[in-house]
Short mmCIF file of C-alpha atoms in Angstrom, two decimals:
data_model
loop_
_atom_site.label_atom_id
_atom_site.label_comp_id
_atom_site.label_asym_id
_atom_site.label_seq_id
_atom_site.Cartn_x
_atom_site.Cartn_y
_atom_site.Cartn_z
CA UNK A 1 -27.63 2.35 4.03
CA UNK A 2 -30.39 4.88 4.57
CA UNK A 3 -32.38 4.32 7.73
CA UNK A 4 -36.15 4.36 7.57
CA UNK A 5 -37.73 6.91 9.95
CA UNK A 6 -41.43 6.71 9.27
CA UNK A 7 -43.35 8.66 11.89
CA UNK A 8 -40.30 9.34 14.08
CA UNK A 9 -39.85 12.90 15.39
CA UNK A 10 -37.20 14.72 13.39
CA UNK A 11 -34.73 15.42 16.29
CA UNK A 12 -34.73 11.74 17.25
CA UNK A 13 -34.21 10.60 13.69
CA UNK A 14 -31.38 13.10 13.27
CA UNK A 15 -29.47 11.95 16.34
CA UNK A 16 -29.91 8.28 15.45
CA UNK A 17 -28.48 9.01 12.04
CA UNK A 18 -25.50 10.88 13.52
CA UNK A 19 -24.70 8.07 15.98
CA UNK A 20 -25.02 5.55 13.20
CA UNK A 21 -22.17 7.25 11.32
CA UNK A 22 -19.73 6.46 14.15
CA UNK A 23 -17.46 3.42 13.83
CA UNK A 24 -18.80 0.27 15.44
CA UNK A 25 -22.29 1.72 15.97
CA UNK A 26 -25.05 0.03 14.02
CA UNK A 27 -28.65 1.24 13.66
CA UNK A 28 -29.81 -0.61 16.79
CA UNK A 29 -27.08 0.77 19.07
CA UNK A 30 -27.70 4.22 17.61
CA UNK A 31 -31.35 3.93 18.54
CA UNK A 32 -30.54 2.76 22.05
CA UNK A 33 -28.09 5.61 22.69
CA UNK A 34 -30.61 8.15 21.40
CA UNK A 35 -33.46 6.95 23.59
CA UNK A 36 -31.09 6.69 26.55
CA UNK A 37 -30.15 10.35 26.16
CA UNK A 38 -33.80 11.29 25.71
CA UNK A 39 -34.65 9.75 29.07
CA UNK A 40 -31.65 11.05 31.01
CA UNK A 41 -31.58 14.54 32.56
CA UNK A 42 -30.88 17.66 30.49
CA UNK A 43 -27.41 18.25 32.10
CA UNK A 44 -26.14 14.87 30.90
CA UNK A 45 -26.82 15.75 27.27
CA UNK A 46 -25.28 19.19 27.74
CA UNK A 47 -22.09 17.70 29.16
CA UNK A 48 -21.82 15.31 26.24
CA UNK A 49 -22.47 18.07 23.72
CA UNK A 50 -19.83 20.29 25.33
CA UNK A 51 -17.27 17.49 25.41
CA UNK A 52 -17.82 16.82 21.71
CA UNK A 53 -17.55 20.50 20.81
CA UNK A 54 -14.40 21.09 22.84
CA UNK A 55 -12.74 18.14 21.12
CA UNK A 56 -12.41 20.16 17.94
CA UNK A 57 -12.38 23.67 19.41
CA UNK A 58 -9.74 23.24 22.10
CA UNK A 59 -7.42 20.79 20.38
CA UNK A 60 -4.83 21.51 17.75
CA UNK A 61 -1.62 20.01 16.43
CA UNK A 62 1.57 20.85 18.31
CA UNK A 63 3.61 23.03 15.90
CA UNK A 64 6.79 21.15 16.88
CA UNK A 65 5.95 17.44 16.98
CA UNK A 66 2.41 17.44 15.49
CA UNK A 67 0.97 15.51 18.39
CA UNK A 68 -2.61 16.43 19.27
CA UNK A 69 -2.58 18.93 22.13
CA UNK A 70 -4.57 21.53 24.05
CA UNK A 71 -1.52 23.66 24.87
CA UNK A 72 1.06 25.19 22.55
CA UNK A 73 3.63 23.62 22.27
CA UNK A 74 2.45 20.26 23.63
CA UNK A 75 3.29 19.10 27.16
CA UNK A 76 5.94 16.67 25.84
CA UNK A 77 7.74 19.27 23.73
CA UNK A 78 7.71 21.90 26.49
CA UNK A 79 8.96 19.48 29.16
CA UNK A 80 12.56 20.53 29.95
CA UNK A 81 13.11 17.23 31.80
CA UNK A 82 12.98 15.34 28.53
CA UNK A 83 15.91 14.70 26.23
CA UNK A 84 15.35 16.94 23.20
CA UNK A 85 18.27 15.43 21.27
CA UNK A 86 16.37 12.18 20.66
CA UNK A 87 13.32 12.10 18.41
CA UNK A 88 11.08 9.09 18.14
CA UNK A 89 9.15 9.10 14.84
CA UNK A 90 5.68 7.53 14.97
CA UNK A 91 2.82 7.15 12.48
CA UNK A 92 -0.12 8.38 14.55
CA UNK A 93 -0.74 10.34 17.75
CA UNK A 94 -2.22 7.12 19.21
CA UNK A 95 1.23 5.47 18.98
CA UNK A 96 2.71 7.82 21.60
CA UNK A 97 0.61 6.49 24.47
CA UNK A 98 1.87 2.86 24.38
CA UNK A 99 5.48 4.09 24.02
CA UNK A 100 5.03 6.43 27.00
CA UNK A 101 3.58 3.60 29.06
CA UNK A 102 6.87 1.69 28.78
CA UNK A 103 8.67 4.57 30.61
CA UNK A 104 11.78 3.57 28.64
CA UNK A 105 11.94 6.59 26.40
CA UNK A 106 12.64 10.07 27.66
CA UNK A 107 13.11 11.88 24.37
CA UNK A 108 10.56 13.75 22.26
CA UNK A 109 8.33 12.61 19.43
CA UNK A 110 7.47 13.42 15.85
CA UNK A 111 4.08 12.37 14.51
CA UNK A 112 3.96 11.73 10.76
CA UNK A 113 0.16 11.48 10.54
CA UNK A 114 0.25 8.56 8.17
CA UNK A 115 2.66 6.38 6.22
CA UNK A 116 3.80 6.29 2.63
CA UNK A 117 1.26 4.19 0.78
CA UNK A 118 1.81 4.66 -2.97
CA UNK A 119 -1.28 2.73 -4.10
CA UNK A 120 -3.49 5.01 -1.99
CA UNK A 121 -1.79 8.07 -3.44
CA UNK A 122 -0.07 8.91 -0.14
CA UNK A 123 3.50 9.96 -0.83
CA UNK A 124 6.12 11.66 1.36
CA UNK A 125 4.56 15.08 0.72
CA UNK A 126 1.25 14.00 2.21
CA UNK A 127 2.76 13.23 5.63
CA UNK A 128 4.92 15.32 7.99
CA UNK A 129 8.37 14.33 6.67
CA UNK A 130 9.40 17.82 5.54
CA UNK A 131 8.52 19.04 9.03
CA UNK A 132 10.82 16.39 10.54
CA UNK A 133 13.70 17.55 8.35
CA UNK A 134 13.09 21.14 9.49
CA UNK A 135 13.50 20.04 13.09
CA UNK A 136 16.91 18.58 12.28
CA UNK A 137 18.32 21.77 10.77
CA UNK A 138 19.76 23.32 13.93
CA UNK A 139 21.94 20.23 14.50
CA UNK A 140 20.80 19.68 18.09
CA UNK A 141 19.26 16.27 17.42
CA UNK A 142 21.66 13.34 17.75
CA UNK A 143 19.40 10.30 17.37
CA UNK A 144 16.26 9.44 15.42
CA UNK A 145 14.31 6.38 16.42
CA UNK A 146 12.05 5.14 13.63
CA UNK A 147 9.00 3.64 15.30
CA UNK A 148 6.75 3.23 12.26
CA UNK A 149 4.81 -0.03 12.18
CA UNK A 150 6.72 -3.17 11.18
CA UNK A 151 4.69 -3.73 8.00
CA UNK A 152 5.18 -2.92 4.32
CA UNK A 153 4.12 0.72 4.45
CA UNK A 154 5.87 1.35 7.78
CA UNK A 155 9.11 -0.13 6.44
CA UNK A 156 8.86 1.85 3.21
CA UNK A 157 8.42 5.04 5.23
CA UNK A 158 11.36 4.19 7.50
CA UNK A 159 13.59 3.46 4.51
CA UNK A 160 12.56 6.69 2.82
CA UNK A 161 13.28 8.79 5.92
CA UNK A 162 16.57 6.96 6.36
CA UNK A 163 17.56 7.90 2.82
CA UNK A 164 16.91 11.58 3.56
CA UNK A 165 18.45 11.79 7.03
CA UNK A 166 21.51 9.53 6.61
CA UNK A 167 23.52 12.22 4.74
CA UNK A 168 23.09 14.54 7.76
CA UNK A 169 25.16 12.15 9.88
CA UNK A 170 22.52 11.75 12.59
CA UNK A 171 22.38 8.34 14.25
CA UNK A 172 19.28 6.44 13.13
CA UNK A 173 17.77 3.44 14.83
CA UNK A 174 14.72 1.32 14.12
CA UNK A 175 12.63 -0.39 16.79
CA UNK A 176 13.69 -4.06 17.00
CA UNK A 177 11.58 -6.33 14.85
CA UNK A 178 11.17 -9.88 16.00
CA UNK A 179 8.90 -12.12 18.02
CA UNK A 180 6.13 -10.49 20.03
CA UNK A 181 5.99 -11.16 23.77
CA UNK A 182 3.34 -13.78 24.46
CA UNK A 183 3.60 -15.00 20.86
CA UNK A 184 4.15 -18.45 19.49
CA UNK A 185 7.14 -19.50 17.38
CA UNK A 186 4.97 -21.93 15.44
CA UNK A 187 2.91 -19.12 13.96
CA UNK A 188 5.80 -16.79 13.20
CA UNK A 189 6.33 -15.83 9.54
CA UNK A 190 9.72 -15.98 7.82
CA UNK A 191 10.25 -12.22 7.76
CA UNK A 192 9.72 -11.97 11.53
CA UNK A 193 11.81 -15.05 12.26
CA UNK A 194 14.72 -14.02 10.00
CA UNK A 195 14.80 -10.64 11.72
CA UNK A 196 14.54 -12.24 15.15
CA UNK A 197 17.54 -14.39 14.25
CA UNK A 198 19.51 -11.47 12.82
CA UNK A 199 18.79 -9.39 15.91
CA UNK A 200 19.45 -12.13 18.46
CA UNK A 201 21.13 -11.01 21.64
CA UNK A 202 23.67 -12.50 24.00
CA UNK A 203 22.14 -13.60 27.30
CA UNK B 1 -26.32 -26.08 -8.48
CA UNK B 2 -23.68 -28.06 -6.64
CA UNK B 3 -23.06 -27.20 -3.02
CA UNK B 4 -19.77 -25.36 -2.58
CA UNK B 5 -17.60 -26.32 0.38
CA UNK B 6 -17.74 -23.88 3.27
CA UNK B 7 -14.00 -23.75 3.58
CA UNK B 8 -11.30 -24.07 0.95
CA UNK B 9 -7.59 -23.65 0.46
CA UNK B 10 -5.86 -21.42 -2.06
CA UNK B 11 -2.53 -19.92 -2.84
CA UNK B 12 -2.61 -16.14 -2.93
CA UNK B 13 -0.55 -13.01 -3.29
CA UNK B 14 -1.71 -10.20 -1.05
CA UNK B 15 -2.04 -7.19 -3.34
CA UNK B 16 -3.90 -4.71 -1.17
CA UNK B 17 -4.85 -4.26 2.47
CA UNK B 18 -7.17 -1.86 4.22
CA UNK B 19 -7.78 -1.47 7.91
CA UNK B 20 -11.11 -2.62 9.27
CA UNK B 21 -12.45 -1.89 12.72
CA UNK B 22 -10.13 -2.14 15.69
CA UNK B 23 -7.64 -4.83 14.75
CA UNK B 24 -8.83 -6.42 11.48
CA UNK B 25 -7.83 -5.99 7.90
CA UNK B 26 -9.52 -6.53 4.56
CA UNK B 27 -7.12 -8.22 2.17
CA UNK B 28 -7.35 -8.16 -1.60
CA UNK B 29 -5.94 -11.44 -2.83
CA UNK B 30 -4.79 -12.51 -6.25
CA UNK B 31 -5.26 -16.27 -6.59
CA UNK B 32 -4.62 -18.77 -9.39
CA UNK B 33 -8.08 -20.38 -9.29
CA UNK B 34 -10.46 -17.59 -8.28
CA UNK B 35 -8.85 -14.46 -9.68
CA UNK B 36 -9.25 -11.57 -7.29
CA UNK B 37 -10.83 -12.23 -3.87
CA UNK B 38 -11.45 -10.08 -0.84
CA UNK B 39 -11.07 -11.59 2.61
CA UNK B 40 -11.08 -10.46 6.23
CA UNK B 41 -8.04 -11.31 8.36
CA UNK B 42 -9.40 -10.92 11.87
CA UNK B 43 -7.06 -9.55 14.50
CA UNK B 44 -4.19 -9.35 12.03
CA UNK B 45 -3.12 -5.91 13.26
CA UNK B 46 -2.41 -7.15 16.79
CA UNK B 47 1.27 -7.88 17.48
CA UNK B 48 0.60 -11.46 18.65
CA UNK B 49 -1.73 -12.34 15.76
CA UNK B 50 -1.23 -15.82 14.29
CA UNK B 51 -1.54 -14.22 10.83
CA UNK B 52 1.27 -11.72 11.44
CA UNK B 53 3.54 -11.41 8.42
CA UNK B 54 1.75 -14.24 6.60
CA UNK B 55 -0.77 -11.73 5.28
CA UNK B 56 1.61 -8.83 4.57
CA UNK B 57 1.47 -7.04 1.23
CA UNK B 58 3.34 -8.82 -1.58
CA UNK B 59 3.55 -12.11 0.28
CA UNK B 60 2.87 -15.39 -1.48
CA UNK B 61 0.87 -17.41 1.02
CA UNK B 62 -1.18 -20.55 1.34
CA UNK B 63 -4.51 -19.56 2.86
CA UNK B 64 -7.45 -21.42 4.27
CA UNK B 65 -10.57 -19.36 3.58
CA UNK B 66 -14.11 -19.73 4.90
CA UNK B 67 -16.98 -18.45 2.81
CA UNK B 68 -18.58 -15.37 4.33
CA UNK B 69 -21.60 -13.32 3.32
CA UNK B 70 -19.78 -10.62 1.41
CA UNK B 71 -16.15 -11.34 2.08
CA UNK B 72 -14.24 -14.52 2.73
CA UNK B 73 -12.68 -15.01 6.15
CA UNK B 74 -9.07 -16.09 6.52
CA UNK B 75 -8.81 -18.96 9.01
CA UNK B 76 -5.21 -20.07 8.46
CA UNK B 77 -2.20 -18.58 6.71
CA UNK B 78 1.24 -19.88 5.90
CA UNK B 79 3.91 -17.98 3.98
CA UNK B 80 5.25 -19.69 0.87
CA UNK B 81 7.56 -16.87 -0.16
CA UNK B 82 7.97 -13.53 1.57
CA UNK B 83 10.37 -12.09 -1.05
CA UNK B 84 12.56 -10.78 1.76
CA UNK B 85 15.12 -8.91 -0.41
CA UNK B 86 12.20 -7.01 -1.94
CA UNK B 87 11.35 -5.59 1.47
CA UNK B 88 14.84 -4.39 2.28
CA UNK B 89 15.33 -1.99 -0.58
CA UNK B 90 13.04 0.97 -1.16
CA UNK B 91 13.29 0.89 -4.97
CA UNK B 92 12.49 -2.82 -5.11
CA UNK B 93 9.66 -2.42 -2.64
CA UNK B 94 8.07 0.50 -4.45
CA UNK B 95 8.35 -1.39 -7.75
CA UNK B 96 6.58 -4.31 -6.06
CA UNK B 97 3.83 -2.02 -4.79
CA UNK B 98 3.36 -0.67 -8.32
CA UNK B 99 3.09 -4.25 -9.58
CA UNK B 100 0.43 -4.97 -6.94
CA UNK B 101 -1.60 -1.94 -8.00
CA UNK B 102 -1.28 -2.96 -11.64
CA UNK B 103 -2.61 -6.46 -10.89
CA UNK B 104 -5.42 -5.03 -8.77
CA UNK B 105 -6.45 -2.75 -11.64
CA UNK B 106 -6.26 -5.34 -14.43
CA UNK B 107 -7.50 -8.55 -12.84
CA UNK B 108 -11.21 -8.99 -12.38
CA UNK B 109 -12.94 -11.33 -9.96
CA UNK B 110 -13.48 -14.93 -11.00
CA UNK B 111 -10.83 -15.57 -13.54
CA UNK B 112 -8.83 -18.76 -13.37
CA UNK B 113 -5.34 -18.31 -14.75
CA UNK B 114 -2.54 -20.36 -13.27
CA UNK B 115 -0.04 -19.16 -15.90
CA UNK B 116 -0.64 -15.54 -15.02
CA UNK B 117 -0.26 -16.31 -11.31
CA UNK B 118 3.05 -18.08 -11.92
CA UNK B 119 4.19 -15.19 -14.08
CA UNK B 120 3.46 -12.74 -11.25
CA UNK B 121 5.37 -14.92 -8.76
CA UNK B 122 8.29 -15.09 -11.17
CA UNK B 123 8.22 -11.32 -11.58
CA UNK B 124 8.28 -10.77 -7.81
CA UNK B 125 11.35 -13.01 -7.66
CA UNK B 126 12.94 -10.97 -10.44
CA UNK B 127 12.14 -7.74 -8.57
CA UNK B 128 13.91 -9.20 -5.52
CA UNK B 129 17.16 -9.85 -7.38
CA UNK B 130 17.36 -8.06 -10.74
CA UNK B 131 19.72 -5.16 -11.28
CA UNK B 132 17.58 -3.27 -13.74
CA UNK B 133 14.17 -2.90 -12.11
CA UNK B 134 12.87 -0.75 -14.97
CA UNK B 135 13.38 -3.64 -17.37
CA UNK B 136 11.44 -5.97 -15.06
CA UNK B 137 8.53 -3.55 -14.80
CA UNK B 138 8.36 -2.82 -18.55
CA UNK B 139 8.61 -6.53 -19.39
CA UNK B 140 5.85 -7.28 -16.90
CA UNK B 141 3.60 -4.53 -18.24
CA UNK B 142 4.05 -5.73 -21.80
CA UNK B 143 3.21 -9.33 -20.97
CA UNK B 144 0.36 -8.44 -18.64
CA UNK B 145 -1.18 -6.36 -21.44
CA UNK B 146 -0.79 -9.33 -23.77
CA UNK B 147 -2.41 -11.75 -21.30
CA UNK B 148 -5.29 -9.36 -20.72
CA UNK B 149 -5.93 -9.04 -24.47
CA UNK B 150 -4.35 -5.64 -25.02
CA UNK B 151 -1.10 -6.66 -26.68
CA UNK B 152 0.18 -3.56 -28.47
CA UNK B 153 0.47 -3.98 -32.23
CA UNK B 154 4.14 -3.37 -33.00
CA UNK B 155 4.72 -5.19 -36.30
CA UNK B 156 2.68 -3.20 -38.80
CA UNK B 157 0.85 0.14 -38.74
CA UNK B 158 -2.28 -0.28 -36.62
CA UNK B 159 -4.03 2.36 -38.72
CA UNK B 160 -3.53 1.24 -42.35
CA UNK B 161 -1.70 -2.06 -41.90
CA UNK B 162 1.29 -0.85 -43.91
CA UNK B 163 4.82 -2.07 -43.22
CA UNK B 164 6.76 0.12 -40.83
CA UNK B 165 9.99 1.66 -42.01
CA UNK B 166 12.99 2.07 -39.76
CA UNK B 167 13.07 5.59 -38.40
CA UNK B 168 10.79 7.45 -36.06
CA UNK B 169 7.21 6.18 -36.11
CA UNK B 170 4.23 7.03 -33.91
CA UNK B 171 2.56 5.26 -31.04
CA UNK B 172 -1.13 5.70 -30.45
CA UNK B 173 -2.74 4.42 -27.25
CA UNK B 174 -6.17 4.76 -28.87
CA UNK B 175 -5.15 2.52 -31.80
CA UNK B 176 -3.40 0.11 -29.45
CA UNK B 177 -0.10 0.17 -31.26
CA UNK B 178 2.32 1.77 -33.64
CA UNK B 179 1.22 4.02 -36.51
CA UNK B 180 3.20 4.76 -39.67
CA UNK B 181 4.25 8.36 -40.21
CA UNK B 182 1.27 9.17 -42.47
CA UNK B 183 -1.35 7.68 -40.12
CA UNK B 184 0.38 9.28 -37.15
CA UNK B 185 0.15 12.66 -38.82
CA UNK B 186 -3.67 12.38 -38.84
CA UNK B 187 -3.82 11.30 -35.21
CA UNK B 188 -3.18 14.28 -32.90
CA UNK B 189 -3.02 12.11 -29.73
CA UNK B 190 -0.23 9.92 -31.12
CA UNK B 191 3.33 10.37 -29.88
CA UNK B 192 6.59 9.61 -31.56
CA UNK B 193 8.42 6.36 -30.84
CA UNK B 194 12.07 5.84 -31.68
CA UNK B 195 13.28 2.92 -33.71
CA UNK B 196 15.26 1.63 -30.73
CA UNK B 197 12.25 1.69 -28.42
CA UNK B 198 10.23 -0.20 -31.01
CA UNK B 199 12.96 -2.81 -31.42
CA UNK B 200 13.26 -3.35 -27.66
CA UNK B 201 9.50 -3.70 -27.22
CA UNK B 202 9.29 -6.19 -30.10
CA UNK B 203 12.07 -8.29 -28.61
CA UNK B 204 10.56 -8.21 -25.10
CA UNK B 205 7.21 -9.38 -26.44
CA UNK B 206 8.76 -12.67 -27.45
CA UNK B 207 11.73 -13.33 -25.14
CA UNK B 208 12.15 -14.43 -21.52
CA UNK B 209 13.47 -12.38 -18.56
CA UNK B 210 17.06 -13.57 -18.95
CA UNK B 211 17.18 -12.37 -22.56
CA UNK B 212 15.36 -9.14 -21.69
CA UNK B 213 18.19 -8.17 -19.31
CA UNK B 214 20.79 -8.52 -22.06
CA UNK B 215 19.48 -5.47 -23.88
CA UNK B 216 21.52 -2.45 -22.98
CA UNK B 217 19.21 0.45 -22.27
CA UNK B 218 20.38 3.98 -21.65
CA UNK B 219 18.63 6.58 -19.52
CA UNK B 220 16.86 8.21 -22.46
CA UNK B 221 15.45 4.94 -23.77
CA UNK B 222 14.40 3.90 -20.24
CA UNK B 223 12.29 7.02 -19.94
CA UNK B 224 10.83 6.65 -23.43
CA UNK B 225 9.79 3.02 -22.86
CA UNK B 226 8.27 3.90 -19.52
CA UNK B 227 6.21 6.76 -20.88
CA UNK B 228 4.98 4.80 -23.95
CA UNK B 229 3.73 1.92 -21.81
CA UNK B 230 2.42 4.15 -19.05
CA UNK B 231 0.38 6.14 -21.55
CA UNK B 232 -1.01 2.98 -23.09
CA UNK B 233 -1.91 1.49 -19.69
CA UNK B 234 -3.61 4.72 -18.67
CA UNK B 235 -5.66 4.55 -21.87
CA UNK B 236 -6.64 0.90 -21.30
CA UNK B 237 -7.52 1.34 -17.60
CA UNK B 238 -8.96 4.81 -18.13
CA UNK B 239 -7.10 5.97 -15.05
CA UNK B 240 -3.61 6.84 -13.88
CA UNK B 241 -2.17 4.40 -11.35
CA UNK B 242 -1.32 6.16 -8.12
CA UNK B 243 1.92 4.42 -7.20
CA UNK B 244 3.73 5.73 -10.29
CA UNK B 245 4.11 9.10 -8.55
CA UNK B 246 6.25 7.55 -5.80
CA UNK B 247 8.38 5.64 -8.34
CA UNK B 248 9.02 8.91 -10.18
CA UNK B 249 9.90 10.64 -6.92
CA UNK B 250 12.52 8.00 -6.03
CA UNK B 251 14.17 8.37 -9.42
CA UNK B 252 14.89 12.07 -8.93
#
């Protein structure tokens, strides 16, 4: 929707329009943010502008794991305290943070930057699967943990990678799929429940 | 105009999903009474969501929907069939995803067609168990085309109406069927179709799934049937479906 800027100074109109393009920001919030910046001191706006610029200028993809990073290679890949024989494969850079918070995984990551989604025209060549296979060539990796999302596209991607990596004889595991903590059995679907039953564990 | 209820129940197959905002999804539903619908499943991307796997792609679910301004809102969801074996095999799953894209492309909003819905459910069951997935897909394409009013003309020449003679004939997507050799000669976009392919297609037009499986189809014929129907579907839809690329990739 085009916003109507009758009689509004051009710089104000421009910033409102830019804010309005951001997710979750409607025309009213965009207006409020713009007038807020207008009334706050010059340095505040400069800091914001610099932060936005540096986001693109100073960040790049780690050439090893394709996580977003400001150093080359990223801090996870260059950490010698981590176990480089285990690779956890995730869909997006944002998936690393919750996994790191668990403190249960001390290996390294591989970010696919998407999942196979045939109807959207996203096939294996559109995501970083070839790059994962390259990392396996030197034979140092002993385990791959597939941590793609437990939904149709995530499963398809995991199965596809499994098909490619299985012949190499590397151990492959998939994050357990079952009932979420804090969930409710009553609302569980059959796929989740069947997998929870299949993966049940001795107490 | 009669007042429509604010909330209603429907069976649905989830044929497409897109992310919305932080934790929501927009679902494209194929339903027996309302054709294609779009609905928001709020919070369905959170792990503890009550919708969870009930609104996964290719799930047959019973949904309670509330009327929204643009999109319906899912308020309750219960799986009727999750086609579990379909999800555990990449070839079956990718065939299912192709089927979903096909339905999305062919079905328009607001059509009521219980038979078609039941046929899609039956096909998803077949895709979960059948040995020859290519046969299931070709059979489905053929019957979907028929139900949508694009049944290919396979009995007589669709150019001059003449009887077809056994031997190689032509297939023309633009004519919507088979052409005799003379008509095919005048039609540069037509392709050849073998007598075996023609026989198989004719049989499949009239038989059920169980009979369709009995036909023995070699690799060459599989590829021919696929490319004839794919070409015709591309002509009808005026676009190439995207998920075919992944199916082709898995075959090689």
